[in-house]
């Protein structure tokens, strides 16, 4: 995720800002068996991928906070 966030730093050159990166990578990062099954097609599949891309975009926009060592230690200490 940090790598993708770093790629977004070059969006002025590549036009791959976090939204575009999320659209491209979300189906691979958040693969869903429901989407791959026959019962998810058309609009339902599109909506599911849209939700995935919103989640990935959020993660990319907040990667430093979500994956910081400080947050990890707070979670670890709070869980114990």
JSON list of N, CA and C in Angstrom, two decimals:
[
{"chain": "A", "resi": 1, "resn": "UNK", "atom": "N", "xyz": [0.82, -1.19, 0.00]},
{"chain": "A", "resi": 1, "resn": "UNK", "atom": "CA", "xyz": [0.00, 0.00, 0.00]},
{"chain": "A", "resi": 1, "resn": "UNK", "atom": "C", "xyz": [0.87, 1.26, 0.00]},
{"chain": "A", "resi": 2, "resn": "UNK", "atom": "N", "xyz": [1.96, 1.20, 0.74]},
{"chain": "A", "resi": 2, "resn": "UNK", "atom": "CA", "xyz": [2.85, 2.37, 0.75]},
{"chain": "A", "resi": 2, "resn": "UNK", "atom": "C", "xyz": [3.42, 2.62, -0.63]},
{"chain": "A", "resi": 3, "resn": "UNK", "atom": "N", "xyz": [3.71, 1.55, -1.35]},
{"chain": "A", "resi": 3, "resn": "UNK", "atom": "CA", "xyz": [4.23, 1.72, -2.71]},
{"chain": "A", "resi": 3, "resn": "UNK", "atom": "C", "xyz": [3.20, 2.43, -3.59]},
{"chain": "A", "resi": 4, "resn": "UNK", "atom": "N", "xyz": [1.96, 2.02, -3.52]},
{"chain": "A", "resi": 4, "resn": "UNK", "atom": "CA", "xyz": [0.92, 2.67, -4.32]},
{"chain": "A", "resi": 4, "resn": "UNK", "atom": "C", "xyz": [0.73, 4.12, -3.89]},
{"chain": "A", "resi": 5, "resn": "UNK", "atom": "N", "xyz": [0.82, 4.38, -2.61]},
{"chain": "A", "resi": 5, "resn": "UNK", "atom": "CA", "xyz": [0.70, 5.76, -2.13]},
{"chain": "A", "resi": 5, "resn": "UNK", "atom": "C", "xyz": [1.85, 6.60, -2.66]},
{"chain": "A", "resi": 6, "resn": "UNK", "atom": "N", "xyz": [3.04, 6.01, -2.74]},
{"chain": "A", "resi": 6, "resn": "UNK", "atom": "CA", "xyz": [4.18, 6.75, -3.30]},
{"chain": "A", "resi": 6, "resn": "UNK", "atom": "C", "xyz": [3.98, 7.01, -4.79]},
{"chain": "A", "resi": 7, "resn": "UNK", "atom": "N", "xyz": [3.39, 6.05, -5.49]},
{"chain": "A", "resi": 7, "resn": "UNK", "atom": "CA", "xyz": [3.08, 6.27, -6.91]},
{"chain": "A", "resi": 7, "resn": "UNK", "atom": "C", "xyz": [2.14, 7.46, -7.08]},
{"chain": "A", "resi": 8, "resn": "UNK", "atom": "N", "xyz": [1.21, 7.60, -6.17]},
{"chain": "A", "resi": 8, "resn": "UNK", "atom": "CA", "xyz": [0.26, 8.72, -6.24]},
{"chain": "A", "resi": 8, "resn": "UNK", "atom": "C", "xyz": [0.96, 10.06, -6.09]},
{"chain": "A", "resi": 9, "resn": "UNK", "atom": "N", "xyz": [2.11, 10.06, -5.43]},
{"chain": "A", "resi": 9, "resn": "UNK", "atom": "CA", "xyz": [2.88, 11.31, -5.30]},
{"chain": "A", "resi": 9, "resn": "UNK", "atom": "C", "xyz": [3.32, 11.85, -6.66]},
{"chain": "A", "resi": 10, "resn": "UNK", "atom": "N", "xyz": [3.38, 10.99, -7.66]},
{"chain": "A", "resi": 10, "resn": "UNK", "atom": "CA", "xyz": [3.80, 11.40, -9.00]},
{"chain": "A", "resi": 10, "resn": "UNK", "atom": "C", "xyz": [2.62, 11.59, -9.95]},
{"chain": "A", "resi": 11, "resn": "UNK", "atom": "N", "xyz": [1.45, 11.85, -9.39]},
{"chain": "A", "resi": 11, "resn": "UNK", "atom": "CA", "xyz": [0.24, 11.95, -10.21]},
{"chain": "A", "resi": 11, "resn": "UNK", "atom": "C", "xyz": [0.30, 13.09, -11.22]},
{"chain": "A", "resi": 12, "resn": "UNK", "atom": "N", "xyz": [1.08, 14.11, -10.94]},
{"chain": "A", "resi": 12, "resn": "UNK", "atom": "CA", "xyz": [1.20, 15.21, -11.92]},
{"chain": "A", "resi": 12, "resn": "UNK", "atom": "C", "xyz": [1.90, 14.74, -13.19]},
{"chain": "A", "resi": 13, "resn": "UNK", "atom": "N", "xyz": [2.69, 13.69, -13.08]},
{"chain": "A", "resi": 13, "resn": "UNK", "atom": "CA", "xyz": [3.39, 13.14, -14.24]},
{"chain": "A", "resi": 13, "resn": "UNK", "atom": "C", "xyz": [2.60, 11.98, -14.85]},
{"chain": "A", "resi": 14, "resn": "UNK", "atom": "N", "xyz": [2.08, 11.10, -14.00]},
{"chain": "A", "resi": 14, "resn": "UNK", "atom": "CA", "xyz": [1.45, 9.87, -14.46]},
{"chain": "A", "resi": 14, "resn": "UNK", "atom": "C", "xyz": [-0.07, 9.93, -14.57]},
{"chain": "A", "resi": 15, "resn": "UNK", "atom": "N", "xyz": [-0.69, 10.92, -13.95]},
{"chain": "A", "resi": 15, "resn": "UNK", "atom": "CA", "xyz": [-2.14, 11.03, -13.85]},
{"chain": "A", "resi": 15, "resn": "UNK", "atom": "C", "xyz": [-2.76, 9.84, -13.09]},
{"chain": "A", "resi": 16, "resn": "UNK", "atom": "N", "xyz": [-1.95, 9.17, -12.29]},
{"chain": "A", "resi": 16, "resn": "UNK", "atom": "CA", "xyz": [-2.44, 8.06, -11.47]},
{"chain": "A", "resi": 16, "resn": "UNK", "atom": "C", "xyz": [-2.53, 8.53, -10.02]},
{"chain": "A", "resi": 17, "resn": "UNK", "atom": "N", "xyz": [-3.55, 9.33, -9.74]},
{"chain": "A", "resi": 17, "resn": "UNK", "atom": "CA", "xyz": [-3.78, 9.77, -8.38]},
{"chain": "A", "resi": 17, "resn": "UNK", "atom": "C", "xyz": [-4.45, 8.64, -7.61]},
{"chain": "A", "resi": 18, "resn": "UNK", "atom": "N", "xyz": [-4.71, 8.85, -6.34]},
{"chain": "A", "resi": 18, "resn": "UNK", "atom": "CA", "xyz": [-5.22, 7.75, -5.51]},
{"chain": "A", "resi": 18, "resn": "UNK", "atom": "C", "xyz": [-6.53, 7.16, -6.03]},
{"chain": "A", "resi": 19, "resn": "UNK", "atom": "N", "xyz": [-7.38, 7.98, -6.58]},
{"chain": "A", "resi": 19, "resn": "UNK", "atom": "CA", "xyz": [-8.65, 7.45, -7.10]},
{"chain": "A", "resi": 19, "resn": "UNK", "atom": "C", "xyz": [-8.41, 6.50, -8.28]},
{"chain": "A", "resi": 20, "resn": "UNK", "atom": "N", "xyz": [-7.55, 6.90, -9.21]},
{"chain": "A", "resi": 20, "resn": "UNK", "atom": "CA", "xyz": [-7.24, 6.02, -10.35]},
{"chain": "A", "resi": 20, "resn": "UNK", "atom": "C", "xyz": [-6.54, 4.75, -9.90]},
{"chain": "A", "resi": 21, "resn": "UNK", "atom": "N", "xyz": [-5.58, 4.88, -8.99]},
{"chain": "A", "resi": 21, "resn": "UNK", "atom": "CA", "xyz": [-4.90, 3.70, -8.48]},
{"chain": "A", "resi": 21, "resn": "UNK", "atom": "C", "xyz": [-5.88, 2.76, -7.79]},
{"chain": "A", "resi": 22, "resn": "UNK", "atom": "N", "xyz": [-6.80, 3.32, -7.04]},
{"chain": "A", "resi": 22, "resn": "UNK", "atom": "CA", "xyz": [-7.80, 2.50, -6.35]},
{"chain": "A", "resi": 22, "resn": "UNK", "atom": "C", "xyz": [-8.70, 1.76, -7.33]},
{"chain": "A", "resi": 23, "resn": "UNK", "atom": "N", "xyz": [-9.11, 2.43, -8.39]},
{"chain": "A", "resi": 23, "resn": "UNK", "atom": "CA", "xyz": [-9.96, 1.78, -9.39]},
{"chain": "A", "resi": 23, "resn": "UNK", "atom": "C", "xyz": [-9.24, 0.60, -10.03]},
{"chain": "A", "resi": 24, "resn": "UNK", "atom": "N", "xyz": [-7.96, 0.77, -10.31]},
{"chain": "A", "resi": 24, "resn": "UNK", "atom": "CA", "xyz": [-7.18, -0.28, -10.97]},
{"chain": "A", "resi": 24, "resn": "UNK", "atom": "C", "xyz": [-6.86, -1.43, -10.01]},
{"chain": "A", "resi": 25, "resn": "UNK", "atom": "N", "xyz": [-6.46, -1.11, -8.80]},
{"chain": "A", "resi": 25, "resn": "UNK", "atom": "CA", "xyz": [-5.95, -2.12, -7.88]},
{"chain": "A", "resi": 25, "resn": "UNK", "atom": "C", "xyz": [-7.00, -2.73, -6.96]},
{"chain": "A", "resi": 26, "resn": "UNK", "atom": "N", "xyz": [-8.11, -2.08, -6.71]},
{"chain": "A", "resi": 26, "resn": "UNK", "atom": "CA", "xyz": [-9.10, -2.59, -5.74]},
{"chain": "A", "resi": 26, "resn": "UNK", "atom": "C", "xyz": [-9.58, -4.00, -6.04]},
{"chain": "A", "resi": 27, "resn": "UNK", "atom": "N", "xyz": [-9.92, -4.33, -7.29]},
{"chain": "A", "resi": 27, "resn": "UNK", "atom": "CA", "xyz": [-10.39, -5.70, -7.53]},
{"chain": "A", "resi": 27, "resn": "UNK", "atom": "C", "xyz": [-9.35, -6.77, -7.22]},
{"chain": "A", "resi": 28, "resn": "UNK", "atom": "N", "xyz": [-8.07, -6.42, -7.30]},
{"chain": "A", "resi": 28, "resn": "UNK", "atom": "CA", "xyz": [-7.01, -7.38, -6.98]},
{"chain": "A", "resi": 28, "resn": "UNK", "atom": "C", "xyz": [-6.70, -7.41, -5.49]},
{"chain": "A", "resi": 29, "resn": "UNK", "atom": "N", "xyz": [-6.74, -6.27, -4.85]},
{"chain": "A", "resi": 29, "resn": "UNK", "atom": "CA", "xyz": [-6.42, -6.20, -3.43]},
{"chain": "A", "resi": 29, "resn": "UNK", "atom": "C", "xyz": [-7.55, -6.71, -2.55]},
{"chain": "A", "resi": 30, "resn": "UNK", "atom": "N", "xyz": [-8.78, -6.48, -2.98]},
{"chain": "A", "resi": 30, "resn": "UNK", "atom": "CA", "xyz": [-9.95, -6.89, -2.20]},
{"chain": "A", "resi": 30, "resn": "UNK", "atom": "C", "xyz": [-10.82, -7.85, -3.01]},
{"chain": "A", "resi": 31, "resn": "UNK", "atom": "N", "xyz": [-10.21, -8.88, -3.49]},
{"chain": "A", "resi": 31, "resn": "UNK", "atom": "CA", "xyz": [-10.92, -9.85, -4.34]},
{"chain": "A", "resi": 31, "resn": "UNK", "atom": "C", "xyz": [-12.10, -10.45, -3.58]},
{"chain": "A", "resi": 32, "resn": "UNK", "atom": "N", "xyz": [-13.21, -10.56, -4.27]},
{"chain": "A", "resi": 32, "resn": "UNK", "atom": "CA", "xyz": [-14.43, -11.07, -3.67]},
{"chain": "A", "resi": 32, "resn": "UNK", "atom": "C", "xyz": [-14.95, -12.27, -4.44]},
{"chain": "A", "resi": 33, "resn": "UNK", "atom": "N", "xyz": [-15.15, -13.38, -3.74]},
{"chain": "A", "resi": 33, "resn": "UNK", "atom": "CA", "xyz": [-15.68, -14.57, -4.39]},
{"chain": "A", "resi": 33, "resn": "UNK", "atom": "C", "xyz": [-17.11, -14.34, -4.89]},
{"chain": "A", "resi": 34, "resn": "UNK", "atom": "N", "xyz": [-17.86, -13.46, -4.20]},
{"chain": "A", "resi": 34, "resn": "UNK", "atom": "CA", "xyz": [-19.23, -13.17, -4.62]},
{"chain": "A", "resi": 34, "resn": "UNK", "atom": "C", "xyz": [-19.24, -12.53, -6.01]},
{"chain": "A", "resi": 35, "resn": "UNK", "atom": "N", "xyz": [-18.30, -11.63, -6.25]},
{"chain": "A", "resi": 35, "resn": "UNK", "atom": "CA", "xyz": [-18.25, -10.97, -7.56]},
{"chain": "A", "resi": 35, "resn": "UNK", "atom": "C", "xyz": [-17.90, -11.97, -8.64]},
{"chain": "A", "resi": 36, "resn": "UNK", "atom": "N", "xyz": [-17.00, -12.89, -8.32]},
{"chain": "A", "resi": 36, "resn": "UNK", "atom": "CA", "xyz": [-16.57, -13.88, -9.30]},
{"chain": "A", "resi": 36, "resn": "UNK", "atom": "C", "xyz": [-17.63, -14.93, -9.59]},
{"chain": "A", "resi": 37, "resn": "UNK", "atom": "N", "xyz": [-18.58, -15.09, -8.68]},
{"chain": "A", "resi": 37, "resn": "UNK", "atom": "CA", "xyz": [-19.63, -16.09, -8.89]},
{"chain": "A", "resi": 37, "resn": "UNK", "atom": "C", "xyz": [-20.64, -15.59, -9.92]},
{"chain": "A", "resi": 38, "resn": "UNK", "atom": "N", "xyz": [-21.43, -16.48, -10.41]},
{"chain": "A", "resi": 38, "resn": "UNK", "atom": "CA", "xyz": [-22.40, -16.15, -11.45]},
{"chain": "A", "resi": 38, "resn": "UNK", "atom": "C", "xyz": [-23.52, -15.25, -10.94]},
{"chain": "A", "resi": 39, "resn": "UNK", "atom": "N", "xyz": [-23.79, -15.25, -9.64]},
{"chain": "A", "resi": 39, "resn": "UNK", "atom": "CA", "xyz": [-24.91, -14.47, -9.12]},
{"chain": "A", "resi": 39, "resn": "UNK", "atom": "C", "xyz": [-24.60, -12.97, -9.07]},
{"chain": "A", "resi": 40, "resn": "UNK", "atom": "N", "xyz": [-23.34, -12.57, -9.19]},
{"chain": "A", "resi": 40, "resn": "UNK", "atom": "CA", "xyz": [-22.98, -11.15, -9.22]},
{"chain": "A", "resi": 40, "resn": "UNK", "atom": "C", "xyz": [-22.63, -10.77, -10.65]},
{"chain": "A", "resi": 41, "resn": "UNK", "atom": "N", "xyz": [-23.51, -10.02, -11.28]},
{"chain": "A", "resi": 41, "resn": "UNK", "atom": "CA", "xyz": [-23.22, -9.58, -12.63]},
{"chain": "A", "resi": 41, "resn": "UNK", "atom": "C", "xyz": [-23.83, -8.20, -12.84]},
{"chain": "A", "resi": 42, "resn": "UNK", "atom": "N", "xyz": [-23.36, -7.51, -13.84]},
{"chain": "A", "resi": 42, "resn": "UNK", "atom": "CA", "xyz": [-23.92, -6.21, -14.18]},
{"chain": "A", "resi": 42, "resn": "UNK", "atom": "C", "xyz": [-23.79, -5.18, -13.09]},
{"chain": "A", "resi": 43, "resn": "UNK", "atom": "N", "xyz": [-24.90, -4.57, -12.73]},
{"chain": "A", "resi": 43, "resn": "UNK", "atom": "CA", "xyz": [-24.92, -3.47, -11.78]},
{"chain": "A", "resi": 43, "resn": "UNK", "atom": "C", "xyz": [-24.42, -3.88, -10.41]},
{"chain": "A", "resi": 44, "resn": "UNK", "atom": "N", "xyz": [-24.77, -5.06, -9.95]},
{"chain": "A", "resi": 44, "resn": "UNK", "atom": "CA", "xyz": [-24.34, -5.51, -8.62]},
{"chain": "A", "resi": 44, "resn": "UNK", "atom": "C", "xyz": [-22.82, -5.63, -8.56]},
{"chain": "A", "resi": 45, "resn": "UNK", "atom": "N", "xyz": [-22.22, -6.18, -9.59]},
{"chain": "A", "resi": 45, "resn": "UNK", "atom": "CA", "xyz": [-20.76, -6.31, -9.63]},
{"chain": "A", "resi": 45, "resn": "UNK", "atom": "C", "xyz": [-20.11, -4.94, -9.67]},
{"chain": "A", "resi": 46, "resn": "UNK", "atom": "N", "xyz": [-20.68, -4.03, -10.46]},
{"chain": "A", "resi": 46, "resn": "UNK", "atom": "CA", "xyz": [-20.14, -2.67, -10.54]},
{"chain": "A", "resi": 46, "resn": "UNK", "atom": "C", "xyz": [-20.18, -1.99, -9.18]},
{"chain": "A", "resi": 47, "resn": "UNK", "atom": "N", "xyz": [-21.28, -2.12, -8.46]},
{"chain": "A", "resi": 47, "resn": "UNK", "atom": "CA", "xyz": [-21.42, -1.50, -7.15]},
{"chain": "A", "resi": 47, "resn": "UNK", "atom": "C", "xyz": [-20.42, -2.09, -6.15]},
{"chain": "A", "resi": 48, "resn": "UNK", "atom": "N", "xyz": [-20.21, -3.39, -6.22]},
{"chain": "A", "resi": 48, "resn": "UNK", "atom": "CA", "xyz": [-19.25, -4.03, -5.32]},
{"chain": "A", "resi": 48, "resn": "UNK", "atom": "C", "xyz": [-17.83, -3.53, -5.59]},
{"chain": "A", "resi": 49, "resn": "UNK", "atom": "N", "xyz": [-17.46, -3.43, -6.85]},
{"chain": "A", "resi": 49, "resn": "UNK", "atom": "CA", "xyz": [-16.13, -2.92, -7.21]},
{"chain": "A", "resi": 49, "resn": "UNK", "atom": "C", "xyz": [-16.01, -1.46, -6.80]},
{"chain": "A", "resi": 50, "resn": "UNK", "atom": "N", "xyz": [-17.08, -0.70, -6.92]},
{"chain": "A", "resi": 50, "resn": "UNK", "atom": "CA", "xyz": [-17.06, 0.71, -6.52]},
{"chain": "A", "resi": 50, "resn": "UNK", "atom": "C", "xyz": [-16.79, 0.83, -5.02]},
{"chain": "A", "resi": 51, "resn": "UNK", "atom": "N", "xyz": [-17.42, -0.01, -4.22]},
{"chain": "A", "resi": 51, "resn": "UNK", "atom": "CA", "xyz": [-17.18, 0.00, -2.78]},
{"chain": "A", "resi": 51, "resn": "UNK", "atom": "C", "xyz": [-15.72, -0.36, -2.49]},
{"chain": "A", "resi": 52, "resn": "UNK", "atom": "N", "xyz": [-15.22, -1.37, -3.18]},
{"chain": "A", "resi": 52, "resn": "UNK", "atom": "CA", "xyz": [-13.82, -1.76, -3.00]},
{"chain": "A", "resi": 52, "resn": "UNK", "atom": "C", "xyz": [-12.88, -0.61, -3.33]},
{"chain": "A", "resi": 53, "resn": "UNK", "atom": "N", "xyz": [-13.15, 0.10, -4.41]},
{"chain": "A", "resi": 53, "resn": "UNK", "atom": "CA", "xyz": [-12.26, 1.18, -4.81]},
{"chain": "A", "resi": 53, "resn": "UNK", "atom": "C", "xyz": [-12.30, 2.34, -3.81]},
{"chain": "A", "resi": 54, "resn": "UNK", "atom": "N", "xyz": [-13.46, 2.60, -3.22]},
{"chain": "A", "resi": 54, "resn": "UNK", "atom": "CA", "xyz": [-13.56, 3.65, -2.20]},
{"chain": "A", "resi": 54, "resn": "UNK", "atom": "C", "xyz": [-12.72, 3.26, -0.98]},
{"chain": "A", "resi": 55, "resn": "UNK", "atom": "N", "xyz": [-12.78, 2.01, -0.59]},
{"chain": "A", "resi": 55, "resn": "UNK", "atom": "CA", "xyz": [-11.99, 1.54, 0.56]},
{"chain": "A", "resi": 55, "resn": "UNK", "atom": "C", "xyz": [-10.50, 1.66, 0.27]},
{"chain": "A", "resi": 56, "resn": "UNK", "atom": "N", "xyz": [-10.07, 1.21, -0.89]},
{"chain": "A", "resi": 56, "resn": "UNK", "atom": "CA", "xyz": [-8.65, 1.29, -1.25]},
{"chain": "A", "resi": 56, "resn": "UNK", "atom": "C", "xyz": [-8.20, 2.75, -1.35]},
{"chain": "A", "resi": 57, "resn": "UNK", "atom": "N", "xyz": [-9.03, 3.61, -1.92]},
{"chain": "A", "resi": 57, "resn": "UNK", "atom": "CA", "xyz": [-8.68, 5.03, -2.01]},
{"chain": "A", "resi": 57, "resn": "UNK", "atom": "C", "xyz": [-8.50, 5.62, -0.61]},
{"chain": "A", "resi": 58, "resn": "UNK", "atom": "N", "xyz": [-9.39, 5.27, 0.31]},
{"chain": "A", "resi": 58, "resn": "UNK", "atom": "CA", "xyz": [-9.26, 5.76, 1.69]},
{"chain": "A", "resi": 58, "resn": "UNK", "atom": "C", "xyz": [-7.94, 5.29, 2.30]},
{"chain": "A", "resi": 59, "resn": "UNK", "atom": "N", "xyz": [-7.63, 4.02, 2.12]},
{"chain": "A", "resi": 59, "resn": "UNK", "atom": "CA", "xyz": [-6.38, 3.48, 2.66]},
{"chain": "A", "resi": 59, "resn": "UNK", "atom": "C", "xyz": [-5.18, 4.21, 2.07]},
{"chain": "A", "resi": 60, "resn": "UNK", "atom": "N", "xyz": [-5.19, 4.42, 0.76]},
{"chain": "A", "resi": 60, "resn": "UNK", "atom": "CA", "xyz": [-4.07, 5.11, 0.11]},
{"chain": "A", "resi": 60, "resn": "UNK", "atom": "C", "xyz": [-3.93, 6.55, 0.62]},
{"chain": "A", "resi": 61, "resn": "UNK", "atom": "N", "xyz": [-5.04, 7.21, 0.85]},
{"chain": "A", "resi": 61, "resn": "UNK", "atom": "CA", "xyz": [-5.00, 8.59, 1.34]},
{"chain": "A", "resi": 61, "resn": "UNK", "atom": "C", "xyz": [-4.56, 8.69, 2.80]},
{"chain": "A", "resi": 62, "resn": "UNK", "atom": "N", "xyz": [-4.64, 7.59, 3.54]},
{"chain": "A", "resi": 62, "resn": "UNK", "atom": "CA", "xyz": [-4.31, 7.60, 4.96]},
{"chain": "A", "resi": 62, "resn": "UNK", "atom": "C", "xyz": [-3.26, 6.54, 5.32]},
{"chain": "A", "resi": 63, "resn": "UNK", "atom": "N", "xyz": [-2.45, 6.16, 4.36]},
{"chain": "A", "resi": 63, "resn": "UNK", "atom": "CA", "xyz": [-1.49, 5.06, 4.55]},
{"chain": "A", "resi": 63, "resn": "UNK", "atom": "C", "xyz": [-0.50, 5.35, 5.68]},
{"chain": "A", "resi": 64, "resn": "UNK", "atom": "N", "xyz": [-0.08, 6.59, 5.82]},
{"chain": "A", "resi": 64, "resn": "UNK", "atom": "CA", "xyz": [0.90, 6.91, 6.87]},
{"chain": "A", "resi": 64, "resn": "UNK", "atom": "C", "xyz": [0.32, 6.72, 8.26]},
{"chain": "A", "resi": 65, "resn": "UNK", "atom": "N", "xyz": [-0.94, 7.03, 8.43]},
{"chain": "A", "resi": 65, "resn": "UNK", "atom": "CA", "xyz": [-1.59, 6.86, 9.74]},
{"chain": "A", "resi": 65, "resn": "UNK", "atom": "C", "xyz": [-1.92, 5.40, 9.99]},
{"chain": "A", "resi": 66, "resn": "UNK", "atom": "N", "xyz": [-2.52, 4.75, 9.00]},
{"chain": "A", "resi": 66, "resn": "UNK", "atom": "CA", "xyz": [-2.98, 3.37, 9.16]},
{"chain": "A", "resi": 66, "resn": "UNK", "atom": "C", "xyz": [-1.85, 2.38, 9.35]},
{"chain": "A", "resi": 67, "resn": "UNK", "atom": "N", "xyz": [-0.70, 2.65, 8.73]},
{"chain": "A", "resi": 67, "resn": "UNK", "atom": "CA", "xyz": [0.41, 1.71, 8.79]},
{"chain": "A", "resi": 67, "resn": "UNK", "atom": "C", "xyz": [1.59, 2.27, 9.57]},
{"chain": "A", "resi": 68, "resn": "UNK", "atom": "N", "xyz": [1.34, 3.20, 10.46]},
{"chain": "A", "resi": 68, "resn": "UNK", "atom": "CA", "xyz": [2.43, 3.77, 11.27]},
{"chain": "A", "resi": 68, "resn": "UNK", "atom": "C", "xyz": [2.78, 2.81, 12.40]},
{"chain": "A", "resi": 69, "resn": "UNK", "atom": "N", "xyz": [4.02, 2.85, 12.82]},
{"chain": "A", "resi": 69, "resn": "UNK", "atom": "CA", "xyz": [4.44, 2.00, 13.93]},
{"chain": "A", "resi": 69, "resn": "UNK", "atom": "C", "xyz": [3.78, 2.44, 15.23]},
{"chain": "A", "resi": 70, "resn": "UNK", "atom": "N", "xyz": [3.49, 3.73, 15.36]},
{"chain": "A", "resi": 70, "resn": "UNK", "atom": "CA", "xyz": [2.83, 4.25, 16.57]},
{"chain": "A", "resi": 70, "resn": "UNK", "atom": "C", "xyz": [1.42, 3.65, 16.71]},
{"chain": "A", "resi": 71, "resn": "UNK", "atom": "N", "xyz": [0.66, 3.63, 15.61]},
{"chain": "A", "resi": 71, "resn": "UNK", "atom": "CA", "xyz": [-0.68, 3.05, 15.64]},
{"chain": "A", "resi": 71, "resn": "UNK", "atom": "C", "xyz": [-0.60, 1.57, 15.96]},
{"chain": "A", "resi": 72, "resn": "UNK", "atom": "N", "xyz": [0.36, 0.87, 15.37]},
{"chain": "A", "resi": 72, "resn": "UNK", "atom": "CA", "xyz": [0.52, -0.55, 15.63]},
{"chain": "A", "resi": 72, "resn": "UNK", "atom": "C", "xyz": [0.78, -0.82, 17.11]},
{"chain": "A", "resi": 73, "resn": "UNK", "atom": "N", "xyz": [1.61, 0.01, 17.74]},
{"chain": "A", "resi": 73, "resn": "UNK", "atom": "CA", "xyz": [1.90, -0.20, 19.16]},
{"chain": "A", "resi": 73, "resn": "UNK", "atom": "C", "xyz": [0.68, 0.11, 20.02]},
{"chain": "A", "resi": 74, "resn": "UNK", "atom": "N", "xyz": [-0.10, 1.12, 19.65]},
{"chain": "A", "resi": 74, "resn": "UNK", "atom": "CA", "xyz": [-1.33, 1.45, 20.39]},
{"chain": "A", "resi": 74, "resn": "UNK", "atom": "C", "xyz": [-2.31, 0.29, 20.30]},
{"chain": "A", "resi": 75, "resn": "UNK", "atom": "N", "xyz": [-2.46, -0.26, 19.13]},
{"chain": "A", "resi": 75, "resn": "UNK", "atom": "CA", "xyz": [-3.38, -1.39, 18.95]},
{"chain": "A", "resi": 75, "resn": "UNK", "atom": "C", "xyz": [-2.88, -2.60, 19.73]},
{"chain": "A", "resi": 76, "resn": "UNK", "atom": "N", "xyz": [-1.59, -2.88, 19.63]},
{"chain": "A", "resi": 76, "resn": "UNK", "atom": "CA", "xyz": [-1.00, -4.03, 20.33]},
{"chain": "A", "resi": 76, "resn": "UNK", "atom": "C", "xyz": [-1.15, -3.87, 21.85]},
{"chain": "A", "resi": 77, "resn": "UNK", "atom": "N", "xyz": [-0.83, -2.69, 22.37]},
{"chain": "A", "resi": 77, "resn": "UNK", "atom": "CA", "xyz": [-0.90, -2.46, 23.81]},
{"chain": "A", "resi": 77, "resn": "UNK", "atom": "C", "xyz": [-2.35, -2.45, 24.31]},
{"chain": "A", "resi": 78, "resn": "UNK", "atom": "N", "xyz": [-3.25, -1.95, 23.48]},
{"chain": "A", "resi": 78, "resn": "UNK", "atom": "CA", "xyz": [-4.66, -1.91, 23.86]},
{"chain": "A", "resi": 78, "resn": "UNK", "atom": "C", "xyz": [-5.30, -3.28, 23.85]},
{"chain": "A", "resi": 79, "resn": "UNK", "atom": "N", "xyz": [-4.78, -4.18, 23.01]},
{"chain": "A", "resi": 79, "resn": "UNK", "atom": "CA", "xyz": [-5.36, -5.52, 22.89]},
{"chain": "A", "resi": 79, "resn": "UNK", "atom": "C", "xyz": [-4.94, -6.42, 24.05]},
{"chain": "A", "resi": 80, "resn": "UNK", "atom": "N", "xyz": [-3.86, -6.06, 24.74]},
{"chain": "A", "resi": 80, "resn": "UNK", "atom": "CA", "xyz": [-3.31, -6.94, 25.77]},
{"chain": "A", "resi": 80, "resn": "UNK", "atom": "C", "xyz": [-3.78, -6.68, 27.11]}
]
